[in-house]
Amino acid sequence: MSLVKLSTTEEFKQAVSENNKLFLLKNSTTCPISHAAFQEYQNFAAEQDMPVFYLNVQEARPLSNEIAENYGVKHESPQALLFEKGELKWDASHYSITYAALNEQLGK
């Protein structure tokens, strides 16, 4: 399935409420590490039958900050987050965001 870009709190809340399991990548459009993580994330998303979400921190800084504050996770970029039933279950940042690490969260 393709990647779905989130930009607002409302979009994020809707995504969380409509999906039992939700992956979200906080991505920087200017960072080479983020670029590498985004490529891994794209490869992962291409094989999923569920929506996979991302946000660009430069465009959605308020949403990025709100997620960090509401879920008690330090803001990092890049940062992958897994939500299950509205709760944060897993996060990874920088070079820990790999195709294999994302699949591991699905038990693959």
Short mmCIF file of N, CA, C and O in Angstrom, two decimals:
data_model
loop_
_atom_site.label_atom_id
_atom_site.label_comp_id
_atom_site.label_asym_id
_atom_site.label_seq_id
_atom_site.Cartn_x
_atom_site.Cartn_y
_atom_site.Cartn_z
N MET A 1 0.86 -1.18 0.00
CA MET A 1 0.00 0.00 0.00
C MET A 1 0.90 1.24 0.00
O MET A 1 2.06 1.18 0.38
N SER A 2 0.35 2.32 -0.38
CA SER A 2 1.16 3.53 -0.48
C SER A 2 1.26 4.27 0.84
O SER A 2 0.55 3.99 1.79
N LEU A 3 2.15 5.21 0.84
CA LEU A 3 2.34 6.07 2.00
C LEU A 3 1.27 7.16 2.03
O LEU A 3 0.90 7.69 0.99
N VAL A 4 0.83 7.49 3.23
CA VAL A 4 -0.16 8.54 3.41
C VAL A 4 0.48 9.65 4.24
O VAL A 4 0.95 9.41 5.35
N LYS A 5 0.50 10.84 3.69
CA LYS A 5 1.11 11.98 4.37
C LYS A 5 0.11 12.63 5.33
O LYS A 5 -1.04 12.88 4.97
N LEU A 6 0.57 12.87 6.55
CA LEU A 6 -0.24 13.57 7.56
C LEU A 6 0.36 14.95 7.80
O LEU A 6 1.57 15.10 7.84
N SER A 7 -0.51 15.91 7.99
CA SER A 7 -0.03 17.28 8.23
C SER A 7 -0.68 17.93 9.44
O SER A 7 -0.13 18.89 9.97
N THR A 8 -1.84 17.43 9.86
CA THR A 8 -2.57 18.11 10.94
C THR A 8 -2.92 17.14 12.06
O THR A 8 -2.95 15.91 11.87
N THR A 9 -3.22 17.70 13.20
CA THR A 9 -3.66 16.91 14.35
C THR A 9 -4.91 16.12 14.01
O THR A 9 -5.04 14.94 14.37
N GLU A 10 -5.83 16.74 13.30
CA GLU A 10 -7.07 16.08 12.94
C GLU A 10 -6.81 14.85 12.06
O GLU A 10 -7.43 13.80 12.25
N GLU A 11 -5.92 14.98 11.09
CA GLU A 11 -5.58 13.84 10.24
C GLU A 11 -4.96 12.71 11.05
O GLU A 11 -5.28 11.54 10.85
N PHE A 12 -4.07 13.06 11.98
CA PHE A 12 -3.44 12.06 12.82
C PHE A 12 -4.46 11.35 13.70
O PHE A 12 -4.49 10.12 13.77
N LYS A 13 -5.32 12.11 14.36
CA LYS A 13 -6.34 11.51 15.23
C LYS A 13 -7.26 10.59 14.45
O LYS A 13 -7.63 9.51 14.93
N GLN A 14 -7.63 10.98 13.25
CA GLN A 14 -8.48 10.16 12.41
C GLN A 14 -7.75 8.86 12.05
O GLN A 14 -8.34 7.77 12.10
N ALA A 15 -6.48 8.97 11.68
CA ALA A 15 -5.70 7.78 11.31
C ALA A 15 -5.60 6.81 12.48
O ALA A 15 -5.77 5.60 12.31
N VAL A 16 -5.36 7.33 13.68
CA VAL A 16 -5.25 6.48 14.87
C VAL A 16 -6.59 5.82 15.18
O VAL A 16 -6.65 4.64 15.52
N SER A 17 -7.67 6.58 15.05
CA SER A 17 -8.99 6.02 15.38
C SER A 17 -9.46 4.99 14.36
O SER A 17 -10.21 4.08 14.71
N GLU A 18 -9.02 5.10 13.13
CA GLU A 18 -9.48 4.20 12.07
C GLU A 18 -8.60 2.97 11.87
O GLU A 18 -8.97 2.07 11.12
N ASN A 19 -7.44 2.94 12.52
CA ASN A 19 -6.50 1.85 12.32
C ASN A 19 -6.09 1.23 13.65
O ASN A 19 -5.59 1.94 14.53
N ASN A 20 -6.28 -0.07 13.77
CA ASN A 20 -5.87 -0.79 14.97
C ASN A 20 -4.37 -0.68 15.19
O ASN A 20 -3.88 -0.57 16.30
N LYS A 21 -3.64 -0.76 14.08
CA LYS A 21 -2.18 -0.69 14.08
C LYS A 21 -1.77 0.38 13.09
O LYS A 21 -2.31 0.44 11.98
N LEU A 22 -0.84 1.23 13.49
CA LEU A 22 -0.47 2.37 12.66
C LEU A 22 1.02 2.64 12.76
O LEU A 22 1.55 2.81 13.85
N PHE A 23 1.69 2.64 11.62
CA PHE A 23 3.09 3.05 11.55
C PHE A 23 3.13 4.50 11.09
O PHE A 23 2.40 4.90 10.18
N LEU A 24 4.01 5.28 11.72
CA LEU A 24 4.21 6.69 11.35
C LEU A 24 5.70 6.98 11.34
O LEU A 24 6.41 6.62 12.27
N LEU A 25 6.15 7.64 10.28
CA LEU A 25 7.54 8.08 10.19
C LEU A 25 7.57 9.59 10.26
O LEU A 25 6.89 10.26 9.47
N LYS A 26 8.35 10.12 11.19
CA LYS A 26 8.63 11.56 11.23
C LYS A 26 9.91 11.75 10.41
O LYS A 26 10.95 11.19 10.75
N ASN A 27 9.80 12.52 9.36
CA ASN A 27 10.86 12.61 8.38
C ASN A 27 11.29 14.06 8.17
O ASN A 27 10.46 14.96 8.13
N SER A 28 12.59 14.26 8.02
CA SER A 28 13.12 15.57 7.65
C SER A 28 13.46 15.55 6.17
O SER A 28 14.09 14.62 5.69
N THR A 29 13.04 16.57 5.47
CA THR A 29 13.29 16.62 4.03
C THR A 29 14.70 17.11 3.69
O THR A 29 15.08 17.10 2.52
N THR A 30 15.47 17.51 4.70
CA THR A 30 16.80 18.05 4.43
C THR A 30 17.94 17.22 5.00
O THR A 30 19.10 17.55 4.81
N CYS A 31 17.63 16.13 5.68
CA CYS A 31 18.64 15.33 6.37
C CYS A 31 18.95 14.05 5.60
O CYS A 31 18.03 13.30 5.27
N PRO A 32 20.22 13.76 5.33
CA PRO A 32 20.57 12.54 4.62
C PRO A 32 20.20 11.27 5.39
O PRO A 32 19.84 10.26 4.78
N ILE A 33 20.27 11.29 6.71
CA ILE A 33 19.87 10.12 7.50
C ILE A 33 18.37 9.89 7.35
O ILE A 33 17.93 8.76 7.20
N SER A 34 17.60 10.97 7.37
CA SER A 34 16.15 10.85 7.15
C SER A 34 15.86 10.30 5.76
O SER A 34 14.94 9.50 5.59
N HIS A 35 16.62 10.73 4.79
CA HIS A 35 16.41 10.23 3.42
C HIS A 35 16.61 8.72 3.36
O HIS A 35 15.80 8.00 2.76
N ALA A 36 17.66 8.23 4.00
CA ALA A 36 17.92 6.79 4.02
C ALA A 36 16.80 6.04 4.75
O ALA A 36 16.33 5.00 4.29
N ALA A 37 16.35 6.58 5.88
CA ALA A 37 15.26 5.96 6.64
C ALA A 37 13.97 5.97 5.82
O ALA A 37 13.21 4.99 5.84
N PHE A 38 13.72 7.06 5.10
CA PHE A 38 12.52 7.15 4.28
C PHE A 38 12.52 6.10 3.18
O PHE A 38 11.48 5.52 2.87
N GLN A 39 13.67 5.82 2.61
CA GLN A 39 13.76 4.78 1.58
C GLN A 39 13.43 3.41 2.17
O GLN A 39 12.70 2.62 1.56
N GLU A 40 13.96 3.13 3.35
CA GLU A 40 13.64 1.86 4.03
C GLU A 40 12.14 1.79 4.30
O GLU A 40 11.51 0.74 4.12
N TYR A 41 11.59 2.88 4.75
CA TYR A 41 10.16 2.97 5.09
C TYR A 41 9.30 2.78 3.83
O TYR A 41 8.29 2.09 3.87
N GLN A 42 9.70 3.38 2.72
CA GLN A 42 8.98 3.21 1.46
C GLN A 42 8.97 1.74 1.03
O GLN A 42 7.94 1.23 0.59
N ASN A 43 10.11 1.07 1.15
CA ASN A 43 10.20 -0.34 0.79
C ASN A 43 9.27 -1.17 1.66
O ASN A 43 8.59 -2.08 1.19
N PHE A 44 9.24 -0.86 2.94
CA PHE A 44 8.35 -1.54 3.88
C PHE A 44 6.89 -1.27 3.51
O PHE A 44 6.08 -2.20 3.43
N ALA A 45 6.54 -0.02 3.27
CA ALA A 45 5.15 0.36 2.97
C ALA A 45 4.64 -0.31 1.71
O ALA A 45 3.47 -0.69 1.63
N ALA A 46 5.51 -0.49 0.72
CA ALA A 46 5.10 -1.08 -0.55
C ALA A 46 4.56 -2.50 -0.40
O ALA A 46 3.79 -2.96 -1.23
N GLU A 47 4.95 -3.17 0.67
CA GLU A 47 4.54 -4.56 0.87
C GLU A 47 3.41 -4.73 1.88
O GLU A 47 3.03 -5.85 2.20
N GLN A 48 2.88 -3.63 2.40
CA GLN A 48 1.85 -3.71 3.43
C GLN A 48 0.45 -3.63 2.84
O GLN A 48 0.24 -2.97 1.83
N ASP A 49 -0.48 -4.30 3.50
CA ASP A 49 -1.88 -4.20 3.09
C ASP A 49 -2.65 -3.28 4.02
O ASP A 49 -3.87 -3.30 4.06
N MET A 50 -1.92 -2.49 4.78
CA MET A 50 -2.51 -1.48 5.64
C MET A 50 -1.88 -0.13 5.29
O MET A 50 -0.77 -0.09 4.76
N PRO A 51 -2.56 0.96 5.58
CA PRO A 51 -1.95 2.25 5.31
C PRO A 51 -0.73 2.48 6.20
O PRO A 51 -0.70 2.05 7.35
N VAL A 52 0.26 3.14 5.65
CA VAL A 52 1.49 3.48 6.37
C VAL A 52 1.66 4.99 6.23
O VAL A 52 1.60 5.52 5.13
N PHE A 53 1.86 5.67 7.35
CA PHE A 53 1.79 7.12 7.39
C PHE A 53 3.17 7.75 7.63
O PHE A 53 4.06 7.13 8.18
N TYR A 54 3.27 9.02 7.22
CA TYR A 54 4.48 9.80 7.49
C TYR A 54 4.10 11.27 7.61
O TYR A 54 3.02 11.69 7.21
N LEU A 55 5.02 12.00 8.21
CA LEU A 55 4.90 13.46 8.22
C LEU A 55 6.28 14.05 8.00
O LEU A 55 7.29 13.45 8.36
N ASN A 56 6.32 15.20 7.35
CA ASN A 56 7.56 15.94 7.18
C ASN A 56 7.64 16.97 8.30
O ASN A 56 6.75 17.82 8.41
N VAL A 57 8.69 16.88 9.11
CA VAL A 57 8.75 17.75 10.29
C VAL A 57 8.83 19.23 9.94
O VAL A 57 8.31 20.06 10.69
N GLN A 58 9.41 19.57 8.81
CA GLN A 58 9.48 20.98 8.43
C GLN A 58 8.09 21.54 8.12
O GLN A 58 7.83 22.71 8.33
N GLU A 59 7.22 20.69 7.61
CA GLU A 59 5.87 21.13 7.22
C GLU A 59 4.85 20.94 8.32
O GLU A 59 3.79 21.58 8.29
N ALA A 60 5.12 20.04 9.25
CA ALA A 60 4.13 19.69 10.28
C ALA A 60 4.76 19.68 11.67
O ALA A 60 4.53 18.78 12.46
N ARG A 61 5.56 20.70 11.96
CA ARG A 61 6.24 20.77 13.26
C ARG A 61 5.27 20.74 14.43
O ARG A 61 5.50 20.03 15.41
N PRO A 62 4.14 21.48 14.39
CA PRO A 62 3.21 21.41 15.53
C PRO A 62 2.70 19.99 15.78
O PRO A 62 2.62 19.56 16.93
N LEU A 63 2.37 19.26 14.72
CA LEU A 63 1.90 17.89 14.88
C LEU A 63 3.02 17.00 15.43
O LEU A 63 2.80 16.21 16.35
N SER A 64 4.21 17.15 14.92
CA SER A 64 5.35 16.37 15.39
C SER A 64 5.58 16.61 16.89
O SER A 64 5.76 15.66 17.66
N ASN A 65 5.56 17.86 17.29
CA ASN A 65 5.74 18.20 18.71
C ASN A 65 4.61 17.66 19.57
O ASN A 65 4.84 17.18 20.68
N GLU A 66 3.40 17.74 19.06
CA GLU A 66 2.23 17.27 19.81
C GLU A 66 2.31 15.75 20.05
O GLU A 66 2.02 15.28 21.15
N ILE A 67 2.73 15.01 19.04
CA ILE A 67 2.88 13.56 19.19
C ILE A 67 3.93 13.26 20.25
O ILE A 67 3.71 12.42 21.13
N ALA A 68 5.06 13.94 20.18
CA ALA A 68 6.11 13.73 21.17
C ALA A 68 5.60 14.00 22.58
O ALA A 68 5.83 13.21 23.50
N GLU A 69 4.90 15.10 22.75
CA GLU A 69 4.40 15.48 24.07
C GLU A 69 3.30 14.54 24.55
O GLU A 69 3.33 14.05 25.69
N ASN A 70 2.35 14.23 23.71
CA ASN A 70 1.20 13.40 24.11
C ASN A 70 1.56 11.95 24.39
O ASN A 70 0.90 11.29 25.18
N TYR A 71 2.60 11.46 23.73
CA TYR A 71 2.96 10.05 23.89
C TYR A 71 4.24 9.86 24.69
O TYR A 71 4.71 8.73 24.83
N GLY A 72 4.81 10.94 25.20
CA GLY A 72 5.97 10.84 26.07
C GLY A 72 7.21 10.27 25.41
O GLY A 72 8.00 9.58 26.04
N VAL A 73 7.38 10.60 24.15
CA VAL A 73 8.55 10.13 23.41
C VAL A 73 9.35 11.35 22.95
O VAL A 73 8.78 12.33 22.50
N LYS A 74 10.65 11.29 23.13
CA LYS A 74 11.50 12.39 22.70
C LYS A 74 11.41 12.56 21.18
O LYS A 74 11.47 11.58 20.44
N HIS A 75 11.25 13.80 20.74
CA HIS A 75 11.22 14.06 19.29
C HIS A 75 12.59 13.79 18.70
O HIS A 75 13.60 14.28 19.18
N GLU A 76 12.59 13.00 17.63
CA GLU A 76 13.79 12.78 16.85
C GLU A 76 13.37 12.74 15.39
O GLU A 76 12.21 12.53 15.07
N SER A 77 14.33 12.95 14.52
CA SER A 77 14.05 12.88 13.10
C SER A 77 15.30 12.35 12.40
O SER A 77 16.38 12.93 12.58
N PRO A 78 15.14 11.24 11.72
CA PRO A 78 13.91 10.48 11.49
C PRO A 78 13.53 9.68 12.73
O PRO A 78 14.37 9.35 13.56
N GLN A 79 12.24 9.38 12.79
CA GLN A 79 11.72 8.58 13.90
C GLN A 79 10.52 7.78 13.41
O GLN A 79 9.60 8.33 12.82
N ALA A 80 10.57 6.48 13.63
CA ALA A 80 9.46 5.60 13.29
C ALA A 80 8.70 5.27 14.57
O ALA A 80 9.32 5.01 15.61
N LEU A 81 7.39 5.30 14.48
CA LEU A 81 6.53 5.03 15.63
C LEU A 81 5.49 4.00 15.24
O LEU A 81 4.95 4.05 14.13
N LEU A 82 5.20 3.09 16.15
CA LEU A 82 4.13 2.12 15.95
C LEU A 82 3.10 2.33 17.05
O LEU A 82 3.42 2.28 18.24
N PHE A 83 1.86 2.57 16.63
CA PHE A 83 0.74 2.72 17.54
C PHE A 83 -0.16 1.51 17.38
O PHE A 83 -0.43 1.08 16.26
N GLU A 84 -0.61 0.98 18.51
CA GLU A 84 -1.60 -0.10 18.49
C GLU A 84 -2.74 0.30 19.40
O GLU A 84 -2.53 0.63 20.58
N LYS A 85 -3.94 0.29 18.84
CA LYS A 85 -5.14 0.67 19.58
C LYS A 85 -4.96 2.01 20.30
O LYS A 85 -5.34 2.19 21.45
N GLY A 86 -4.32 2.95 19.61
CA GLY A 86 -4.16 4.30 20.11
C GLY A 86 -3.01 4.51 21.07
O GLY A 86 -2.78 5.62 21.53
N GLU A 87 -2.25 3.45 21.38
CA GLU A 87 -1.12 3.57 22.29
C GLU A 87 0.19 3.37 21.55
O GLU A 87 0.28 2.56 20.63
N LEU A 88 1.21 4.12 21.96
CA LEU A 88 2.54 3.97 21.37
C LEU A 88 3.15 2.68 21.89
O LEU A 88 3.28 2.49 23.09
N LYS A 89 3.51 1.79 20.97
CA LYS A 89 4.07 0.49 21.35
C LYS A 89 5.56 0.37 21.06
O LYS A 89 6.24 -0.45 21.65
N TRP A 90 6.06 1.17 20.11
CA TRP A 90 7.46 1.01 19.68
C TRP A 90 7.89 2.29 18.99
O TRP A 90 7.09 2.96 18.34
N ASP A 91 9.16 2.62 19.16
CA ASP A 91 9.73 3.71 18.37
C ASP A 91 11.20 3.42 18.10
O ASP A 91 11.85 2.68 18.84
N ALA A 92 11.67 3.96 17.02
CA ALA A 92 13.07 3.82 16.63
C ALA A 92 13.48 5.10 15.91
O ALA A 92 12.64 5.82 15.37
N SER A 93 14.77 5.38 15.93
CA SER A 93 15.23 6.59 15.25
C SER A 93 16.52 6.32 14.49
O SER A 93 17.19 5.31 14.68
N HIS A 94 16.80 7.25 13.62
CA HIS A 94 18.02 7.28 12.82
C HIS A 94 18.28 5.95 12.11
O HIS A 94 17.41 5.45 11.42
N TYR A 95 19.47 5.39 12.31
CA TYR A 95 19.85 4.19 11.57
C TYR A 95 19.15 2.93 12.06
O TYR A 95 19.29 1.87 11.45
N SER A 96 18.38 3.02 13.12
CA SER A 96 17.60 1.87 13.60
C SER A 96 16.32 1.66 12.79
O SER A 96 15.63 0.66 12.98
N ILE A 97 16.01 2.61 11.92
CA ILE A 97 14.83 2.48 11.07
C ILE A 97 15.24 1.73 9.81
O ILE A 97 15.82 2.30 8.89
N THR A 98 14.96 0.46 9.82
CA THR A 98 15.30 -0.39 8.68
C THR A 98 14.08 -1.21 8.26
O THR A 98 13.15 -1.40 9.06
N TYR A 99 14.11 -1.69 7.06
CA TYR A 99 13.07 -2.57 6.55
C TYR A 99 12.88 -3.75 7.51
O TYR A 99 11.76 -4.10 7.87
N ALA A 100 14.00 -4.36 7.94
CA ALA A 100 13.94 -5.52 8.82
C ALA A 100 13.35 -5.16 10.18
O ALA A 100 12.51 -5.89 10.72
N ALA A 101 13.73 -4.03 10.74
CA ALA A 101 13.21 -3.61 12.05
C ALA A 101 11.72 -3.34 11.99
O ALA A 101 10.97 -3.69 12.92
N LEU A 102 11.26 -2.74 10.91
CA LEU A 102 9.83 -2.46 10.76
C LEU A 102 9.05 -3.77 10.61
O LEU A 102 8.01 -3.96 11.27
N ASN A 103 9.55 -4.69 9.82
CA ASN A 103 8.90 -5.99 9.66
C ASN A 103 8.89 -6.79 10.95
O ASN A 103 7.92 -7.51 11.24
N GLU A 104 9.94 -6.65 11.73
CA GLU A 104 10.01 -7.35 13.02
C GLU A 104 8.84 -6.96 13.92
O GLU A 104 8.32 -7.79 14.66
N GLN A 105 8.41 -5.71 13.83
CA GLN A 105 7.27 -5.25 14.65
C GLN A 105 5.97 -5.91 14.23
O GLN A 105 5.02 -5.92 15.00
N LEU A 106 5.93 -6.46 13.03
CA LEU A 106 4.74 -7.18 12.56
C LEU A 106 4.89 -8.68 12.76
O LEU A 106 4.05 -9.46 12.33
N GLY A 107 5.99 -9.07 13.38
CA GLY A 107 6.22 -10.49 13.61
C GLY A 107 6.74 -11.23 12.40
O GLY A 107 6.61 -12.44 12.30
N LYS A 108 7.33 -10.48 11.47
CA LYS A 108 7.84 -11.12 10.23
C LYS A 108 9.33 -11.34 10.34
O LYS A 108 10.05 -10.65 10.95
#
